[in-house]
């Protein structure tokens, strides 16, 4: 049992590091930064399950809030007041939901994994755009209209993120059986 707990801690830390690295792997497109954070948060849920996936994203968020420059625009507790912080909250919730959906089946199909990722994407955008609207309007006193919010917060970035959903489902389909075999092996042959 202790071996599984150690393994879970290590893999959560690994995914927190991957999410942090994903913030800095930027694909240059005009207006909206496109990073690989979403891919790694989806994979955390798909591969680790809802609980451990959300813990991985939570560790990443905590690292940024204590001041480590792991977010796209730095870090620190003041990041809570940035309009994009809602997307980070969305990553944690989406990772949990994605993992729960994927792990309802022993060996989930590509279709299930893609559906889980797309549902997670909707959660990320819903929380991200809502938070952006509220912070901009009530804290920054710089209200953003619904059309610009929808344009910059969804339309311009959704096509790339939908491609990441497909990529995440393909990777998940290949990696989940490997991870499951390793988990069974560790349970059957603890040190």
PDB file of C-alpha atoms in Angstrom:
ATOM      1  CA  UNK A   1       0.000   0.000   0.000  1.00  0.00           C
ATOM      2  CA  UNK A   2       2.849   2.359   0.846  1.00  0.00           C
ATOM      3  CA  UNK A   3       4.344   1.705  -2.602  1.00  0.00           C
ATOM      4  CA  UNK A   4       1.086   2.851  -4.252  1.00  0.00           C
ATOM      5  CA  UNK A   5       0.984   6.006  -2.121  1.00  0.00           C
ATOM      6  CA  UNK A   6       4.575   6.862  -3.005  1.00  0.00           C
ATOM      7  CA  UNK A   7       3.871   6.184  -6.675  1.00  0.00           C
ATOM      8  CA  UNK A   8       0.763   8.406  -6.566  1.00  0.00           C
ATOM      9  CA  UNK A   9       2.717  11.258  -4.951  1.00  0.00           C
ATOM     10  CA  UNK A  10       5.458  10.983  -7.545  1.00  0.00           C
ATOM     11  CA  UNK A  11       3.085  10.873 -10.488  1.00  0.00           C
ATOM     12  CA  UNK A  12       1.064  13.850  -9.159  1.00  0.00           C
ATOM     13  CA  UNK A  13       4.302  15.826  -8.828  1.00  0.00           C
ATOM     14  CA  UNK A  14       5.282  14.778 -12.350  1.00  0.00           C
ATOM     15  CA  UNK A  15       1.999  16.026 -13.791  1.00  0.00           C
ATOM     16  CA  UNK A  16       2.248  19.281 -11.826  1.00  0.00           C
ATOM     17  CA  UNK A  17       5.670  19.777 -13.436  1.00  0.00           C
ATOM     18  CA  UNK A  18       4.313  18.887 -16.886  1.00  0.00           C
ATOM     19  CA  UNK A  19       1.481  21.401 -16.503  1.00  0.00           C
ATOM     20  CA  UNK A  20       4.018  24.059 -15.465  1.00  0.00           C
ATOM     21  CA  UNK A  21       6.178  23.216 -18.489  1.00  0.00           C
ATOM     22  CA  UNK A  22       3.057  23.286 -20.672  1.00  0.00           C
ATOM     23  CA  UNK A  23       2.501  26.923 -19.678  1.00  0.00           C
ATOM     24  CA  UNK A  24       5.766  27.823 -21.364  1.00  0.00           C
ATOM     25  CA  UNK A  25       5.389  25.679 -24.474  1.00  0.00           C
ATOM     26  CA  UNK A  26       3.705  28.370 -26.522  1.00  0.00           C
ATOM     27  CA  UNK A  27       2.529  28.143 -30.084  1.00  0.00           C
ATOM     28  CA  UNK A  28       2.620  31.667 -31.482  1.00  0.00           C
ATOM     29  CA  UNK A  29      -0.778  32.769 -32.726  1.00  0.00           C
ATOM     30  CA  UNK A  30      -2.083  36.310 -32.750  1.00  0.00           C
ATOM     31  CA  UNK A  31      -4.046  37.747 -29.803  1.00  0.00           C
ATOM     32  CA  UNK A  32      -4.528  34.649 -27.565  1.00  0.00           C
ATOM     33  CA  UNK A  33      -1.588  32.666 -26.145  1.00  0.00           C
ATOM     34  CA  UNK A  34      -1.867  28.979 -27.044  1.00  0.00           C
ATOM     35  CA  UNK A  35      -0.102  26.691 -24.572  1.00  0.00           C
ATOM     36  CA  UNK A  36      -0.064  22.980 -23.801  1.00  0.00           C
ATOM     37  CA  UNK A  37      -1.417  23.347 -20.250  1.00  0.00           C
ATOM     38  CA  UNK A  38      -4.820  22.045 -21.298  1.00  0.00           C
ATOM     39  CA  UNK A  39      -3.289  18.886 -22.781  1.00  0.00           C
ATOM     40  CA  UNK A  40      -1.423  18.048 -19.581  1.00  0.00           C
ATOM     41  CA  UNK A  41      -4.405  18.802 -17.330  1.00  0.00           C
ATOM     42  CA  UNK A  42      -6.593  16.535 -19.484  1.00  0.00           C
ATOM     43  CA  UNK A  43      -3.980  13.785 -19.408  1.00  0.00           C
ATOM     44  CA  UNK A  44      -3.725  14.103 -15.627  1.00  0.00           C
ATOM     45  CA  UNK A  45      -7.427  13.315 -15.348  1.00  0.00           C
ATOM     46  CA  UNK A  46      -7.428  10.607 -18.002  1.00  0.00           C
ATOM     47  CA  UNK A  47      -4.360   8.770 -16.748  1.00  0.00           C
ATOM     48  CA  UNK A  48      -4.589   9.283 -12.988  1.00  0.00           C
ATOM     49  CA  UNK A  49      -8.328   9.442 -12.448  1.00  0.00           C
ATOM     50  CA  UNK A  50     -10.410  12.324 -11.196  1.00  0.00           C
ATOM     51  CA  UNK A  51      -9.040  12.651  -7.682  1.00  0.00           C
ATOM     52  CA  UNK A  52      -5.323  12.385  -8.464  1.00  0.00           C
ATOM     53  CA  UNK A  53      -5.729  14.430 -11.642  1.00  0.00           C
ATOM     54  CA  UNK A  54      -7.330  17.276  -9.692  1.00  0.00           C
ATOM     55  CA  UNK A  55      -4.646  16.999  -7.004  1.00  0.00           C
ATOM     56  CA  UNK A  56      -1.955  17.357  -9.690  1.00  0.00           C
ATOM     57  CA  UNK A  57      -3.578  20.515 -11.038  1.00  0.00           C
ATOM     58  CA  UNK A  58      -4.120  21.778  -7.488  1.00  0.00           C
ATOM     59  CA  UNK A  59      -0.418  21.326  -6.703  1.00  0.00           C
ATOM     60  CA  UNK A  60       0.428  23.281  -9.865  1.00  0.00           C
ATOM     61  CA  UNK A  61      -1.931  26.102  -8.852  1.00  0.00           C
ATOM     62  CA  UNK A  62      -0.518  26.187  -5.303  1.00  0.00           C
ATOM     63  CA  UNK A  63       3.034  26.354  -6.690  1.00  0.00           C
ATOM     64  CA  UNK A  64       2.052  29.417  -8.685  1.00  0.00           C
ATOM     65  CA  UNK A  65       0.157  31.077  -5.855  1.00  0.00           C
ATOM     66  CA  UNK A  66       3.088  30.772  -3.442  1.00  0.00           C
ATOM     67  CA  UNK A  67       5.187  32.713  -5.923  1.00  0.00           C
ATOM     68  CA  UNK A  68       6.864  30.234  -8.244  1.00  0.00           C
ATOM     69  CA  UNK A  69       6.657  31.652 -11.788  1.00  0.00           C
ATOM     70  CA  UNK A  70       4.817  28.647 -13.243  1.00  0.00           C
ATOM     71  CA  UNK A  71       1.812  30.460 -14.700  1.00  0.00           C
ATOM     72  CA  UNK A  72       1.835  31.925 -18.198  1.00  0.00           C
ATOM     73  CA  UNK A  73       2.309  35.407 -16.728  1.00  0.00           C
ATOM     74  CA  UNK A  74       4.375  34.616 -13.629  1.00  0.00           C
ATOM     75  CA  UNK A  75       3.020  33.695 -10.213  1.00  0.00           C
ATOM     76  CA  UNK A  76       2.113  34.974  -6.772  1.00  0.00           C
ATOM     77  CA  UNK A  77      -1.051  35.334  -4.725  1.00  0.00           C
ATOM     78  CA  UNK A  78      -2.092  38.421  -6.722  1.00  0.00           C
ATOM     79  CA  UNK A  79      -2.611  36.127  -9.710  1.00  0.00           C
ATOM     80  CA  UNK A  80      -6.048  35.405  -8.233  1.00  0.00           C
ATOM     81  CA  UNK A  81      -7.089  38.851  -9.453  1.00  0.00           C
ATOM     82  CA  UNK A  82      -5.985  38.286 -13.039  1.00  0.00           C
ATOM     83  CA  UNK A  83      -8.856  37.759 -15.476  1.00  0.00           C
ATOM     84  CA  UNK A  84      -7.357  34.456 -16.660  1.00  0.00           C
ATOM     85  CA  UNK A  85      -7.215  32.817 -13.208  1.00  0.00           C
ATOM     86  CA  UNK A  86     -10.640  31.275 -13.811  1.00  0.00           C
ATOM     87  CA  UNK A  87      -9.137  29.085 -16.502  1.00  0.00           C
ATOM     88  CA  UNK A  88      -6.756  27.635 -13.901  1.00  0.00           C
ATOM     89  CA  UNK A  89      -9.699  26.833 -11.639  1.00  0.00           C
ATOM     90  CA  UNK A  90     -11.364  25.313 -14.682  1.00  0.00           C
ATOM     91  CA  UNK A  91      -8.322  23.100 -15.274  1.00  0.00           C
ATOM     92  CA  UNK A  92      -8.661  21.569 -11.789  1.00  0.00           C
ATOM     93  CA  UNK A  93     -12.415  20.969 -12.040  1.00  0.00           C
ATOM     94  CA  UNK A  94     -12.124  19.677 -15.611  1.00  0.00           C
ATOM     95  CA  UNK A  95      -9.307  17.303 -14.688  1.00  0.00           C
ATOM     96  CA  UNK A  96     -11.506  15.816 -11.970  1.00  0.00           C
ATOM     97  CA  UNK A  97     -14.545  15.455 -14.241  1.00  0.00           C
ATOM     98  CA  UNK A  98     -12.484  14.135 -17.147  1.00  0.00           C
ATOM     99  CA  UNK A  99     -10.889  11.516 -14.923  1.00  0.00           C
ATOM    100  CA  UNK A 100     -14.213  10.430 -13.442  1.00  0.00           C
ATOM    101  CA  UNK A 101     -15.771   9.996 -16.886  1.00  0.00           C
ATOM    102  CA  UNK A 102     -12.766   8.150 -18.302  1.00  0.00           C
ATOM    103  CA  UNK A 103     -12.459   5.785 -15.351  1.00  0.00           C
ATOM    104  CA  UNK A 104     -16.058   4.612 -15.463  1.00  0.00           C
ATOM    105  CA  UNK A 105     -14.799   1.957 -17.904  1.00  0.00           C
ATOM    106  CA  UNK A 106     -11.901  -0.418 -17.268  1.00  0.00           C
ATOM    107  CA  UNK A 107     -10.419   0.271 -20.701  1.00  0.00           C
ATOM    108  CA  UNK A 108     -12.184   3.383 -22.004  1.00  0.00           C
ATOM    109  CA  UNK A 109     -12.739   3.753 -25.725  1.00  0.00           C
ATOM    110  CA  UNK A 110     -11.342   6.625 -27.758  1.00  0.00           C
ATOM    111  CA  UNK A 111     -14.882   7.959 -27.988  1.00  0.00           C
ATOM    112  CA  UNK A 112     -15.309   8.021 -24.196  1.00  0.00           C
ATOM    113  CA  UNK A 113     -11.933   9.724 -23.752  1.00  0.00           C
ATOM    114  CA  UNK A 114     -12.732  12.325 -26.399  1.00  0.00           C
ATOM    115  CA  UNK A 115     -16.153  12.984 -24.856  1.00  0.00           C
ATOM    116  CA  UNK A 116     -14.512  13.354 -21.424  1.00  0.00           C
ATOM    117  CA  UNK A 117     -11.992  15.830 -22.852  1.00  0.00           C
ATOM    118  CA  UNK A 118     -14.652  17.863 -24.636  1.00  0.00           C
ATOM    119  CA  UNK A 119     -16.780  18.026 -21.482  1.00  0.00           C
ATOM    120  CA  UNK A 120     -13.666  19.123 -19.594  1.00  0.00           C
ATOM    121  CA  UNK A 121     -13.029  21.781 -22.239  1.00  0.00           C
ATOM    122  CA  UNK A 122     -16.551  23.153 -21.789  1.00  0.00           C
ATOM    123  CA  UNK A 123     -15.914  23.349 -18.026  1.00  0.00           C
ATOM    124  CA  UNK A 124     -12.603  25.182 -18.546  1.00  0.00           C
ATOM    125  CA  UNK A 125     -14.199  27.732 -20.861  1.00  0.00           C
ATOM    126  CA  UNK A 126     -17.321  28.189 -18.724  1.00  0.00           C
ATOM    127  CA  UNK A 127     -15.332  28.856 -15.545  1.00  0.00           C
ATOM    128  CA  UNK A 128     -12.610  30.822 -17.324  1.00  0.00           C
ATOM    129  CA  UNK A 129     -14.922  33.162 -19.193  1.00  0.00           C
ATOM    130  CA  UNK A 130     -17.229  33.661 -16.196  1.00  0.00           C
ATOM    131  CA  UNK A 131     -14.307  34.517 -13.928  1.00  0.00           C
ATOM    132  CA  UNK A 132     -12.840  36.860 -16.535  1.00  0.00           C
ATOM    133  CA  UNK A 133     -16.146  38.696 -16.858  1.00  0.00           C
ATOM    134  CA  UNK A 134     -16.657  39.031 -13.097  1.00  0.00           C
ATOM    135  CA  UNK A 135     -13.069  40.118 -12.276  1.00  0.00           C
ATOM    136  CA  UNK A 136     -12.984  42.577 -15.173  1.00  0.00           C
ATOM    137  CA  UNK A 137     -16.314  44.107 -14.260  1.00  0.00           C
ATOM    138  CA  UNK A 138     -16.199  44.194 -10.470  1.00  0.00           C
ATOM    139  CA  UNK A 139     -12.535  44.194  -9.466  1.00  0.00           C
ATOM    140  CA  UNK A 140     -10.627  45.795 -12.321  1.00  0.00           C
ATOM    141  CA  UNK A 141     -13.468  48.220 -13.090  1.00  0.00           C
ATOM    142  CA  UNK A 142     -12.747  47.586 -16.764  1.00  0.00           C
ATOM    143  CA  UNK A 143     -15.850  45.729 -17.910  1.00  0.00           C
ATOM    144  CA  UNK A 144     -15.492  43.556 -20.956  1.00  0.00           C
ATOM    145  CA  UNK A 145     -18.420  43.178 -23.296  1.00  0.00           C
ATOM    146  CA  UNK A 146     -19.904  39.774 -23.925  1.00  0.00           C
ATOM    147  CA  UNK A 147     -18.937  39.739 -27.615  1.00  0.00           C
ATOM    148  CA  UNK A 148     -15.224  40.536 -27.028  1.00  0.00           C
ATOM    149  CA  UNK A 149     -15.202  38.024 -24.161  1.00  0.00           C
ATOM    150  CA  UNK A 150     -16.697  35.354 -26.407  1.00  0.00           C
ATOM    151  CA  UNK A 151     -14.376  36.261 -29.295  1.00  0.00           C
ATOM    152  CA  UNK A 152     -11.103  36.340 -27.335  1.00  0.00           C
ATOM    153  CA  UNK A 153     -12.057  33.871 -24.610  1.00  0.00           C
ATOM    154  CA  UNK A 154     -13.562  31.195 -26.835  1.00  0.00           C
ATOM    155  CA  UNK A 155     -13.707  31.601 -30.626  1.00  0.00           C
ATOM    156  CA  UNK A 156     -10.030  32.356 -31.188  1.00  0.00           C
ATOM    157  CA  UNK A 157      -8.700  29.682 -28.836  1.00  0.00           C
ATOM    158  CA  UNK A 158     -11.259  26.873 -29.127  1.00  0.00           C
ATOM    159  CA  UNK A 159     -10.051  25.346 -32.425  1.00  0.00           C
ATOM    160  CA  UNK A 160      -6.566  24.677 -31.034  1.00  0.00           C
ATOM    161  CA  UNK A 161      -7.973  23.379 -27.757  1.00  0.00           C
ATOM    162  CA  UNK A 162     -10.344  21.034 -29.602  1.00  0.00           C
ATOM    163  CA  UNK A 163      -7.308  19.628 -31.427  1.00  0.00           C
ATOM    164  CA  UNK A 164      -5.681  19.118 -28.022  1.00  0.00           C
ATOM    165  CA  UNK A 165      -8.802  17.193 -26.933  1.00  0.00           C
ATOM    166  CA  UNK A 166      -8.292  14.791 -29.845  1.00  0.00           C
ATOM    167  CA  UNK A 167      -4.565  14.492 -29.104  1.00  0.00           C
ATOM    168  CA  UNK A 168      -5.261  13.887 -25.415  1.00  0.00           C
ATOM    169  CA  UNK A 169      -7.800  11.165 -26.260  1.00  0.00           C
ATOM    170  CA  UNK A 170      -5.307   9.460 -28.616  1.00  0.00           C
ATOM    171  CA  UNK A 171      -2.538   9.576 -26.004  1.00  0.00           C
ATOM    172  CA  UNK A 172      -4.917   8.421 -23.281  1.00  0.00           C
ATOM    173  CA  UNK A 173      -6.079   5.468 -25.369  1.00  0.00           C
ATOM    174  CA  UNK A 174      -2.472   4.308 -25.722  1.00  0.00           C
ATOM    175  CA  UNK A 175      -1.238   5.125 -22.206  1.00  0.00           C
ATOM    176  CA  UNK A 176      -4.132   4.021 -19.974  1.00  0.00           C
ATOM    177  CA  UNK A 177      -3.571   0.274 -20.591  1.00  0.00           C
ATOM    178  CA  UNK A 178       0.138   0.680 -19.809  1.00  0.00           C
ATOM    179  CA  UNK A 179      -0.558   2.551 -16.567  1.00  0.00           C
ATOM    180  CA  UNK A 180      -3.210   0.034 -15.543  1.00  0.00           C
ATOM    181  CA  UNK A 181      -0.812  -2.871 -16.108  1.00  0.00           C
ATOM    182  CA  UNK A 182       1.850  -1.152 -14.007  1.00  0.00           C
ATOM    183  CA  UNK A 183      -0.643  -0.466 -11.204  1.00  0.00           C
ATOM    184  CA  UNK A 184      -1.704  -4.105 -11.146  1.00  0.00           C
ATOM    185  CA  UNK A 185       1.920  -5.206 -11.167  1.00  0.00           C
ATOM    186  CA  UNK A 186       2.732  -2.982  -8.188  1.00  0.00           C
ATOM    187  CA  UNK A 187      -0.295  -4.260  -6.239  1.00  0.00           C
ATOM    188  CA  UNK A 188       0.600  -7.883  -6.927  1.00  0.00           C
ATOM    189  CA  UNK A 189       4.356  -7.508  -6.299  1.00  0.00           C
ATOM    190  CA  UNK A 190       4.927  -4.851  -3.617  1.00  0.00           C
ATOM    191  CA  UNK A 191       8.501  -4.363  -2.495  1.00  0.00           C
TER     192      UNK A 191
END
